CSV table of C-alpha atoms in Angstrom, one decimal:
chain,number,residue,atom,x,y,z
A,78,UNK,CA,0.0,0.0,0.0
A,79,UNK,CA,1.5,3.3,-1.1
A,80,UNK,CA,1.8,5.8,1.8
A,81,UNK,CA,0.1,9.1,1.0
A,82,UNK,CA,-2.0,11.6,3.0
A,83,UNK,CA,-5.6,11.6,2.3
A,84,UNK,CA,-8.5,13.1,4.1
A,85,UNK,CA,-12.1,12.1,3.4
A,86,UNK,CA,-14.3,15.1,4.1
A,87,UNK,CA,-17.4,13.8,5.7
A,88,UNK,CA,-20.3,15.0,3.6
A,89,UNK,CA,-23.2,13.0,4.7
A,90,UNK,CA,-25.3,14.4,1.8
A,91,UNK,CA,-24.4,16.2,-1.3
A,92,UNK,CA,-27.9,17.2,-2.0
A,93,UNK,CA,-28.8,20.9,-2.5
A,94,UNK,CA,-28.8,22.8,0.8
A,95,UNK,CA,-32.4,23.7,1.8
A,96,UNK,CA,-31.1,27.0,3.4
A,97,UNK,CA,-28.4,29.5,2.4
A,98,UNK,CA,-26.8,32.1,4.6
A,99,UNK,CA,-30.2,33.9,4.6
A,100,UNK,CA,-31.6,31.1,6.7
A,101,UNK,CA,-30.5,33.1,9.7
A,102,UNK,CA,-32.2,36.2,8.6
A,103,UNK,CA,-35.2,37.2,10.6
A,104,UNK,CA,-38.6,37.4,8.9
A,105,UNK,CA,-41.8,39.0,9.9
A,106,UNK,CA,-40.4,42.0,11.6
A,107,UNK,CA,-37.7,44.7,11.2
A,108,UNK,CA,-34.6,45.6,13.2
A,109,UNK,CA,-34.1,49.3,13.3
A,110,UNK,CA,-31.0,49.2,15.5
A,111,UNK,CA,-27.8,50.4,13.9
A,112,UNK,CA,-26.0,47.4,15.4
A,113,UNK,CA,-27.4,44.2,16.8
A,114,UNK,CA,-26.5,40.7,17.9
A,115,UNK,CA,-28.5,37.6,19.1
A,116,UNK,CA,-26.2,34.9,20.4
A,117,UNK,CA,-26.7,31.5,22.1
A,118,UNK,CA,-25.2,31.5,25.6
A,119,UNK,CA,-25.2,27.7,25.4
A,120,UNK,CA,-23.1,27.3,22.3
A,121,UNK,CA,-21.7,30.7,21.5
A,122,UNK,CA,-23.4,30.6,18.1
A,123,UNK,CA,-24.6,33.8,16.5
A,124,UNK,CA,-28.2,33.5,15.2
A,125,UNK,CA,-28.6,37.2,14.2
A,126,UNK,CA,-26.0,39.9,13.6
A,127,UNK,CA,-26.0,43.4,12.2
A,128,UNK,CA,-22.8,45.5,12.0
A,129,UNK,CA,-21.4,43.8,15.1
A,130,UNK,CA,-18.0,45.3,14.6
A,131,UNK,CA,-19.1,48.8,13.8
A,132,UNK,CA,-18.1,51.4,16.4
A,133,UNK,CA,-21.1,52.6,18.5
A,134,UNK,CA,-21.6,54.9,21.4
A,135,UNK,CA,-22.6,52.8,24.5
A,136,UNK,CA,-24.3,55.4,26.7
A,137,UNK,CA,-25.1,53.8,30.0
A,138,UNK,CA,-24.2,50.3,28.7
A,139,UNK,CA,-20.8,51.6,29.9
A,140,UNK,CA,-21.9,50.9,33.4
A,141,UNK,CA,-21.6,47.2,32.8
A,142,UNK,CA,-17.8,47.7,33.0
A,143,UNK,CA,-18.2,50.2,35.8
A,144,UNK,CA,-20.0,47.7,38.0
A,145,UNK,CA,-17.5,45.0,37.1
A,146,UNK,CA,-14.6,47.2,38.2
A,147,UNK,CA,-16.4,47.8,41.5
A,148,UNK,CA,-17.2,44.1,42.1
A,149,UNK,CA,-13.7,43.0,41.4
A,150,UNK,CA,-12.1,45.7,43.6
A,151,UNK,CA,-10.5,44.4,46.8
A,152,UNK,CA,-12.3,47.2,48.7
A,153,UNK,CA,-15.8,46.0,47.7
A,154,UNK,CA,-17.8,44.7,50.7
A,155,UNK,CA,-21.5,44.3,50.0
A,156,UNK,CA,-22.5,44.9,53.6
A,157,UNK,CA,-20.1,47.8,54.3
A,158,UNK,CA,-21.5,51.3,54.2
A,159,UNK,CA,-20.5,54.0,51.8
A,160,UNK,CA,-21.5,57.7,52.1
A,161,UNK,CA,-22.5,59.9,49.2
A,162,UNK,CA,-19.8,62.7,48.7
A,163,UNK,CA,-20.3,66.3,48.1
A,164,UNK,CA,-17.8,66.2,45.2
A,165,UNK,CA,-19.8,63.4,43.4
A,166,UNK,CA,-23.0,65.5,43.7
A,167,UNK,CA,-21.2,68.5,42.4
A,168,UNK,CA,-19.6,66.8,39.4
A,169,UNK,CA,-22.9,65.3,38.2
A,170,UNK,CA,-24.6,68.7,38.0
A,171,UNK,CA,-25.3,69.7,34.4
A,172,UNK,CA,-24.4,66.4,32.8
A,173,UNK,CA,-28.0,65.3,32.2
A,174,UNK,CA,-27.3,62.0,34.0
A,175,UNK,CA,-29.9,60.2,36.1
A,176,UNK,CA,-29.3,60.8,39.8
A,177,UNK,CA,-30.1,58.8,43.0
A,178,UNK,CA,-31.4,61.7,45.1
A,179,UNK,CA,-29.1,60.6,47.9
A,180,UNK,CA,-27.8,63.5,50.0
A,181,UNK,CA,-24.2,64.3,50.8
A,182,UNK,CA,-23.2,62.1,53.8
A,183,UNK,CA,-26.1,59.7,53.3
A,184,UNK,CA,-25.0,56.1,53.8
A,185,UNK,CA,-26.0,53.1,51.9
A,186,UNK,CA,-24.5,49.6,51.6
A,187,UNK,CA,-22.0,48.9,48.8
A,188,UNK,CA,-24.5,46.3,47.5
A,189,UNK,CA,-27.1,49.0,47.2
A,190,UNK,CA,-24.6,51.1,45.4
A,191,UNK,CA,-24.4,48.4,42.7
A,192,UNK,CA,-28.2,48.4,42.4
A,193,UNK,CA,-28.3,52.2,42.0
A,194,UNK,CA,-25.7,51.9,39.2
A,195,UNK,CA,-27.1,49.0,37.3
A,196,UNK,CA,-30.8,49.2,38.0
A,197,UNK,CA,-31.3,52.9,38.3
A,198,UNK,CA,-28.3,54.0,36.2
A,199,UNK,CA,-27.5,56.8,38.8
A,200,UNK,CA,-24.6,58.9,37.6
A,201,UNK,CA,-23.8,60.4,41.0
A,202,UNK,CA,-23.4,56.9,42.4
A,203,UNK,CA,-20.9,56.2,39.6
A,204,UNK,CA,-18.8,59.2,40.5
A,205,UNK,CA,-19.0,58.2,44.2
A,206,UNK,CA,-17.8,54.7,43.3
A,207,UNK,CA,-14.9,56.1,41.1
A,208,UNK,CA,-13.7,58.2,44.0
A,209,UNK,CA,-14.0,55.5,46.6
A,210,UNK,CA,-12.6,52.5,44.7
A,211,UNK,CA,-9.9,54.2,42.6
A,212,UNK,CA,-9.2,57.6,44.3
A,213,UNK,CA,-10.4,59.6,41.3
A,214,UNK,CA,-12.5,59.4,38.2
A,215,UNK,CA,-9.4,59.4,36.0
A,216,UNK,CA,-7.9,56.5,37.9
A,217,UNK,CA,-11.2,54.6,37.7
A,218,UNK,CA,-11.4,55.1,33.9
A,219,UNK,CA,-7.8,53.8,33.6
A,220,UNK,CA,-8.9,50.6,35.4
A,221,UNK,CA,-11.8,50.3,33.0
A,222,UNK,CA,-9.5,50.5,30.0
A,223,UNK,CA,-7.1,48.1,31.5
A,224,UNK,CA,-9.9,45.6,32.1
A,225,UNK,CA,-11.0,46.1,28.5
A,226,UNK,CA,-7.5,45.2,27.3
A,227,UNK,CA,-7.4,42.2,29.6
A,228,UNK,CA,-10.7,40.9,28.2
A,229,UNK,CA,-9.5,41.5,24.6
A,230,UNK,CA,-12.0,44.3,23.9
A,231,UNK,CA,-9.9,45.6,21.0
A,232,UNK,CA,-12.6,48.0,19.7
A,233,UNK,CA,-13.6,49.5,23.1
A,234,UNK,CA,-12.4,52.7,24.7
A,235,UNK,CA,-13.7,54.5,27.8
A,236,UNK,CA,-13.4,58.2,28.5
A,237,UNK,CA,-15.8,58.3,31.5
A,238,UNK,CA,-17.5,55.7,33.8
A,239,UNK,CA,-21.1,56.9,33.2
A,240,UNK,CA,-21.4,56.7,29.5
A,241,UNK,CA,-21.8,60.4,28.8
A,242,UNK,CA,-21.2,61.1,25.2
A,243,UNK,CA,-17.6,61.5,24.1
A,244,UNK,CA,-15.9,60.6,20.9
A,245,UNK,CA,-13.5,58.4,22.8
A,246,UNK,CA,-16.2,56.6,24.7
A,247,UNK,CA,-17.1,53.8,22.2
A,248,UNK,CA,-17.4,50.1,21.7
A,249,UNK,CA,-19.0,47.4,19.5
A,250,UNK,CA,-21.7,44.9,19.8
A,251,UNK,CA,-19.2,42.1,19.7
A,252,UNK,CA,-17.2,43.6,22.5
A,253,UNK,CA,-20.3,44.2,24.6
A,254,UNK,CA,-21.1,40.5,24.3
A,255,UNK,CA,-17.7,39.5,25.4
A,256,UNK,CA,-17.8,41.9,28.4
A,257,UNK,CA,-21.3,41.0,29.5
A,258,UNK,CA,-20.7,37.3,29.2
A,259,UNK,CA,-17.7,37.7,31.5
A,260,UNK,CA,-19.6,40.0,33.9
A,261,UNK,CA,-22.5,37.5,34.2
A,262,UNK,CA,-20.1,35.0,35.8
A,263,UNK,CA,-20.0,37.3,38.8
A,264,UNK,CA,-22.9,36.1,41.1
A,265,UNK,CA,-23.6,39.6,42.5
A,266,UNK,CA,-23.7,41.2,39.0
A,267,UNK,CA,-26.0,38.4,37.8
A,268,UNK,CA,-28.4,38.8,40.8
A,269,UNK,CA,-28.6,42.5,40.4
A,270,UNK,CA,-29.2,42.3,36.7
A,271,UNK,CA,-32.0,39.7,37.0
A,272,UNK,CA,-33.9,41.8,39.6
A,273,UNK,CA,-36.7,44.0,38.6
A,274,UNK,CA,-37.1,45.7,42.0
A,275,UNK,CA,-34.9,46.3,44.9
A,276,UNK,CA,-35.6,47.7,48.3
A,277,UNK,CA,-33.1,50.0,49.9
A,278,UNK,CA,-33.3,50.1,53.7
A,279,UNK,CA,-33.8,53.3,55.6
A,280,UNK,CA,-30.6,55.3,55.8
A,281,UNK,CA,-29.2,57.8,58.3
A,282,UNK,CA,-31.0,60.6,56.4
A,283,UNK,CA,-34.0,59.0,54.6
A,284,UNK,CA,-36.6,56.3,54.9
A,285,UNK,CA,-36.7,53.1,52.8
A,286,UNK,CA,-36.7,53.4,49.0
A,287,UNK,CA,-37.7,51.0,46.2
A,288,UNK,CA,-35.7,50.9,43.0
A,289,UNK,CA,-37.2,49.8,39.7
A,290,UNK,CA,-35.4,48.4,36.7
A,291,UNK,CA,-35.1,50.6,33.5
A,292,UNK,CA,-35.4,47.4,31.5
A,293,UNK,CA,-39.1,47.3,30.7
A,294,UNK,CA,-38.8,43.7,29.4
A,295,UNK,CA,-38.5,42.8,33.1
A,296,UNK,CA,-41.2,45.1,34.4
A,297,UNK,CA,-44.6,43.6,34.7
A,298,UNK,CA,-46.2,47.0,34.9
A,299,UNK,CA,-45.2,47.9,31.3
A,300,UNK,CA,-46.6,46.8,27.9
A,301,UNK,CA,-43.1,45.6,27.0
A,302,UNK,CA,-42.8,42.9,29.7
A,303,UNK,CA,-41.5,39.6,28.5
A,304,UNK,CA,-41.7,36.8,31.0
A,305,UNK,CA,-38.5,35.0,29.9
A,306,UNK,CA,-36.2,38.1,29.8
A,307,UNK,CA,-33.6,39.1,32.4
A,308,UNK,CA,-31.4,42.2,32.7
A,309,UNK,CA,-28.8,43.4,31.8
A,310,UNK,CA,-28.6,47.2,31.1
A,311,UNK,CA,-30.3,50.0,29.2
A,312,UNK,CA,-28.7,53.1,27.8
A,313,UNK,CA,-29.6,56.3,26.0
A,314,UNK,CA,-28.0,59.5,24.7
A,315,UNK,CA,-29.0,61.5,21.7
A,316,UNK,CA,-25.8,60.3,19.9
A,317,UNK,CA,-26.0,56.7,21.0
A,318,UNK,CA,-29.8,56.2,20.5
A,319,UNK,CA,-31.8,53.7,22.5
A,320,UNK,CA,-29.6,50.7,23.6
A,321,UNK,CA,-30.3,47.5,25.4
A,322,UNK,CA,-28.4,44.4,26.5
A,323,UNK,CA,-30.6,41.6,27.8
A,324,UNK,CA,-30.8,37.9,28.2
A,325,UNK,CA,-33.7,35.4,28.0
A,326,UNK,CA,-34.1,31.8,29.0
A,327,UNK,CA,-36.8,29.3,28.0
A,328,UNK,CA,-37.1,25.5,28.0
A,329,UNK,CA,-33.3,25.0,28.4
A,330,UNK,CA,-32.3,27.6,25.8
A,331,UNK,CA,-30.4,30.8,26.8
A,332,UNK,CA,-29.7,33.8,24.6
A,333,UNK,CA,-28.2,37.3,24.8
A,334,UNK,CA,-29.6,40.1,22.7
A,335,UNK,CA,-27.7,43.3,22.1
A,336,UNK,CA,-29.3,46.2,20.3
A,337,UNK,CA,-27.4,49.5,19.8
A,338,UNK,CA,-28.6,52.7,18.2
A,339,UNK,CA,-32.4,52.1,18.1
A,340,UNK,CA,-34.5,55.2,17.1
A,341,UNK,CA,-35.8,57.4,19.9
A,342,UNK,CA,-39.4,57.4,18.8
A,343,UNK,CA,-41.9,59.0,21.2
A,344,UNK,CA,-44.3,56.4,22.6
A,345,UNK,CA,-42.4,53.5,21.0
A,346,UNK,CA,-39.4,51.8,22.6
A,347,UNK,CA,-37.9,49.9,19.7
A,348,UNK,CA,-35.1,48.3,21.8
A,349,UNK,CA,-37.7,46.4,23.8
A,350,UNK,CA,-40.0,45.5,21.0
A,351,UNK,CA,-37.2,44.2,18.7
A,352,UNK,CA,-35.4,42.3,21.5
A,353,UNK,CA,-38.6,40.6,22.3
A,354,UNK,CA,-39.2,39.8,18.6
A,355,UNK,CA,-35.7,38.3,18.3
A,356,UNK,CA,-36.2,36.1,21.4
A,357,UNK,CA,-39.5,34.8,20.1
A,358,UNK,CA,-38.0,34.1,16.7
A,359,UNK,CA,-35.2,32.1,18.3
A,360,UNK,CA,-37.3,30.2,20.7
A,361,UNK,CA,-39.9,29.3,18.0
A,362,UNK,CA,-37.5,28.5,15.2
A,363,UNK,CA,-34.3,27.0,16.6
A,364,UNK,CA,-33.4,23.9,18.5
A,365,UNK,CA,-30.3,21.9,19.6
A,366,UNK,CA,-29.1,19.4,17.0
A,367,UNK,CA,-26.1,17.0,17.3
A,368,UNK,CA,-24.6,17.7,13.9
A,369,UNK,CA,-21.4,15.8,14.4
A,370,UNK,CA,-20.6,12.7,16.5
A,371,UNK,CA,-17.5,11.0,17.7
A,372,UNK,CA,-18.6,7.6,16.5
A,373,UNK,CA,-17.5,7.8,12.8
A,374,UNK,CA,-14.0,8.6,11.5
A,375,UNK,CA,-13.7,12.0,9.7
A,376,UNK,CA,-10.4,11.3,7.9
A,377,UNK,CA,-7.1,9.5,8.1
A,378,UNK,CA,-3.5,10.6,8.4
A,379,UNK,CA,-0.4,8.8,7.3
A,380,UNK,CA,1.7,7.1,10.0
A,381,UNK,CA,5.5,6.9,9.8
A,382,UNK,CA,7.8,4.5,11.7
A,383,UNK,CA,5.3,1.7,12.0
A,384,UNK,CA,5.3,-1.7,10.4
A,385,UNK,CA,1.8,-2.4,11.5
A,386,UNK,CA,-0.3,0.5,10.1
A,387,UNK,CA,0.1,3.0,7.3
A,388,UNK,CA,-2.7,5.2,8.4
A,389,UNK,CA,-4.6,6.1,11.6
A,390,UNK,CA,-8.3,7.2,11.5
A,391,UNK,CA,-9.2,10.5,13.1
A,392,UNK,CA,-12.4,11.1,15.1
A,393,UNK,CA,-14.1,14.1,16.5
A,394,UNK,CA,-13.1,14.3,20.2
A,395,UNK,CA,-16.6,15.1,21.4
A,396,UNK,CA,-19.9,15.3,19.7
A,397,UNK,CA,-20.8,18.8,18.5
A,398,UNK,CA,-24.2,20.2,19.5
A,399,UNK,CA,-25.5,23.2,17.6
A,400,UNK,CA,-28.4,25.6,17.7
A,401,UNK,CA,-30.0,25.3,14.3
A,402,UNK,CA,-33.3,25.9,12.5
A,403,UNK,CA,-35.8,23.3,13.4
A,404,UNK,CA,-36.4,22.5,9.8
A,405,UNK,CA,-32.6,22.1,9.1
A,406,UNK,CA,-31.4,18.7,7.8
A,407,UNK,CA,-28.3,17.7,9.7
A,408,UNK,CA,-27.3,15.6,6.7
A,409,UNK,CA,-26.3,18.8,4.9
A,410,UNK,CA,-23.6,19.5,7.5
A,411,UNK,CA,-20.0,19.4,6.2
A,412,UNK,CA,-17.0,18.5,8.4
A,413,UNK,CA,-13.9,20.0,6.9
A,414,UNK,CA,-10.7,18.7,8.5
A,415,UNK,CA,-7.4,20.6,9.0
A,416,UNK,CA,-4.5,18.4,10.0
A,417,UNK,CA,-1.5,19.6,12.0
A,418,UNK,CA,0.9,17.9,9.5
A,419,UNK,CA,0.9,15.6,6.5
A,420,UNK,CA,1.9,12.6,8.6
A,421,UNK,CA,2.5,11.6,12.2
A,422,UNK,CA,5.3,9.5,13.7
A,423,UNK,CA,4.6,6.4,15.7
A,424,UNK,CA,4.0,5.7,18.5
A,425,UNK,CA,0.5,7.2,18.3
A,426,UNK,CA,-1.8,7.2,21.3
A,427,UNK,CA,-5.5,6.9,21.1
A,428,UNK,CA,-7.1,10.3,21.8
A,429,UNK,CA,-3.9,12.2,20.7
A,430,UNK,CA,-4.9,15.5,19.1
A,431,UNK,CA,-3.7,15.6,15.5
A,432,UNK,CA,-5.8,18.4,14.0
A,433,UNK,CA,-9.1,20.3,14.0
A,434,UNK,CA,-12.3,20.3,11.8
A,435,UNK,CA,-14.6,23.1,10.9
A,436,UNK,CA,-18.4,22.3,11.1
A,437,UNK,CA,-20.0,24.0,8.2
A,438,UNK,CA,-23.7,24.5,7.7
A,439,UNK,CA,-25.3,26.7,5.0
A,440,UNK,CA,-21.9,27.9,3.9
A,441,UNK,CA,-21.1,29.2,7.4
A,442,UNK,CA,-18.6,27.8,10.0
A,443,UNK,CA,-20.8,27.1,13.0
A,444,UNK,CA,-18.0,25.6,15.1
A,445,UNK,CA,-14.6,24.0,15.3
A,446,UNK,CA,-13.7,20.7,17.0
A,447,UNK,CA,-10.6,18.7,17.7
A,448,UNK,CA,-9.6,15.7,15.7
A,449,UNK,CA,-8.0,12.8,17.7
A,450,UNK,CA,-6.4,9.5,16.8
A,451,UNK,CA,-8.8,6.6,17.0
A,452,UNK,CA,-6.2,3.8,17.7
A,453,UNK,CA,-2.9,3.1,19.4
A,454,UNK,CA,-0.1,2.5,17.0
A,455,UNK,CA,3.3,1.1,18.1
A,456,UNK,CA,6.6,2.3,16.6
A,457,UNK,CA,9.1,-0.1,14.9
A,458,UNK,CA,12.6,-0.1,16.4
A,459,UNK,CA,14.3,-0.9,13.1
A,460,UNK,CA,12.5,2.0,11.3
A,461,UNK,CA,13.4,4.4,14.2
A,462,UNK,CA,17.1,3.4,13.9
A,463,UNK,CA,17.0,3.8,10.1
A,464,UNK,CA,15.4,7.2,10.5
A,465,UNK,CA,18.1,8.2,13.0
A,466,UNK,CA,20.9,7.1,10.7
A,467,UNK,CA,19.3,8.9,7.7
A,468,UNK,CA,18.8,12.0,9.7
A,469,UNK,CA,22.4,11.9,10.9
A,470,UNK,CA,23.9,11.6,7.4
A,471,UNK,CA,21.5,14.3,6.0
A,472,UNK,CA,21.8,16.7,8.9
A,473,UNK,CA,23.0,20.2,8.5
A,474,UNK,CA,26.2,19.4,10.5
A,475,UNK,CA,27.0,16.5,8.1
A,476,UNK,CA,26.3,18.7,5.1
A,477,UNK,CA,28.8,21.2,6.4
A,478,UNK,CA,31.3,18.4,7.0
A,479,UNK,CA,30.8,17.2,3.5
A,480,UNK,CA,31.5,20.6,2.2
A,481,UNK,CA,34.6,20.9,4.3
A,482,UNK,CA,35.8,17.5,3.1
A,483,UNK,CA,35.2,18.5,-0.5
A,484,UNK,CA,37.1,21.7,0.0
A,485,UNK,CA,39.9,19.8,1.7
A,486,UNK,CA,40.1,17.4,-1.2
A,487,UNK,CA,40.1,20.3,-3.7
A,488,UNK,CA,42.9,22.0,-1.8
A,489,UNK,CA,44.9,18.8,-1.6
A,490,UNK,CA,44.5,18.2,-5.4
A,491,UNK,CA,45.7,21.8,-6.2
A,492,UNK,CA,48.7,21.4,-3.9
A,493,UNK,CA,49.6,18.0,-5.5
A,494,UNK,CA,49.3,19.6,-9.0
A,495,UNK,CA,51.5,22.5,-8.0
A,496,UNK,CA,54.1,20.3,-6.4
A,497,UNK,CA,54.4,18.0,-9.4
A,498,UNK,CA,54.7,21.0,-11.7
A,499,UNK,CA,57.7,22.3,-9.6
A,500,UNK,CA,59.5,19.1,-9.7
A,501,UNK,CA,59.2,18.9,-13.5
A,502,UNK,CA,60.8,22.3,-13.9
A,503,UNK,CA,63.8,21.2,-11.8
A,504,UNK,CA,64.6,18.2,-14.0
A,505,UNK,CA,64.9,20.3,-17.2
A,506,UNK,CA,68.5,20.5,-18.8
A,507,UNK,CA,69.7,22.1,-22.0
A,508,UNK,CA,69.9,19.5,-24.8
A,509,UNK,CA,73.0,19.6,-26.9
A,510,UNK,CA,73.1,17.3,-29.9
A,511,UNK,CA,75.9,14.8,-30.1
A,512,UNK,CA,79.1,16.1,-31.8
A,513,UNK,CA,77.9,19.7,-31.8
A,514,UNK,CA,80.8,20.9,-29.5
A,515,UNK,CA,83.4,19.2,-31.5
A,516,UNK,CA,82.5,20.9,-34.7
A,517,UNK,CA,82.4,24.2,-33.0
A,518,UNK,CA,86.0,23.7,-31.9
A,519,UNK,CA,87.1,23.0,-35.4
A,520,UNK,CA,86.0,26.3,-36.6
């Protein structure tokens, strides 16, 4: 059997695909947002996208990062008290930001502070937090940008912790998803975001208060309420438009929706309407499908240094589950392998990673999986020794030695030639024909 690399791309069916890329386009409603994203929190797959890498102004969506910086600060203690400062109240004046109505010197818990920032979007509480946790607003913003860099938010920049409009306060829908997904791992952040109401206990200056979410998808008293929706944050400035980051869960499916730059239409909140439409579309039209299993080999790779086998089959390490349209035919899924090399040296261990494979549906890569060896293959000692000898004599060091030997031989040959030529010259004498001297004397 001739050894050669070959990969058999697993195409279960070569029939015409029932869907194209447009299979993931929404139908029956419009998305007015400048930028938008609907992504599965279970698989990371994007079901809907619109300008997700386009720079947008985040408005109060900025406060997702603000809250995260507070929660990860070593000074954060949910039960400890923090007093509103005069400087925070002064700095918020004239900005147009929402305020908490806390008085200078009024004490609330640090957990209440998070609720004021995320639920009520209070700008004076943001300035208070910046002063308390970082020493100044500037230092706090530096922490925000450092965290953005740490999380790989390459298209995000913060100029202030509130979300007030500034040309250098921008982000993208993709970066917001990355940030929010990370932030939701924090249990306090998640709890605050998923709450629609929060009671603030009586303070040293005021009686108890009740805070209400600005996300009307969570508010049962509004026409926009959607029972499956949770948090995360709303935002609005004239330049940013209406913005909303939210999540929704139903029947084991979990999604995040991000809409940025929705129109500010009086009496109509597009960000809530369109988020709700997208969630319904996803819940009604998509489901989990196992589109690739670990039971059948995907391809083979050539094996060197073995007398037993020429090839080893490669399998998907784990079955691949995808969120796909309910009408989708899994048989139209293509598995496209990408091997680490053309061949692999024995010994090979079962489960050894030797490449990856793209899972392709409707001309889109919906995931990438690892390809691993399906069998154990032993190496042959004779072939290993033969390889070592061959490598030794074809190594770069030996090639240099060969060149040096050739040069040495050439030099030796030149010296021999020159030496022989010198000896020939020494043997030469003047030839005088016989009797020539005698005749000369006679004359």
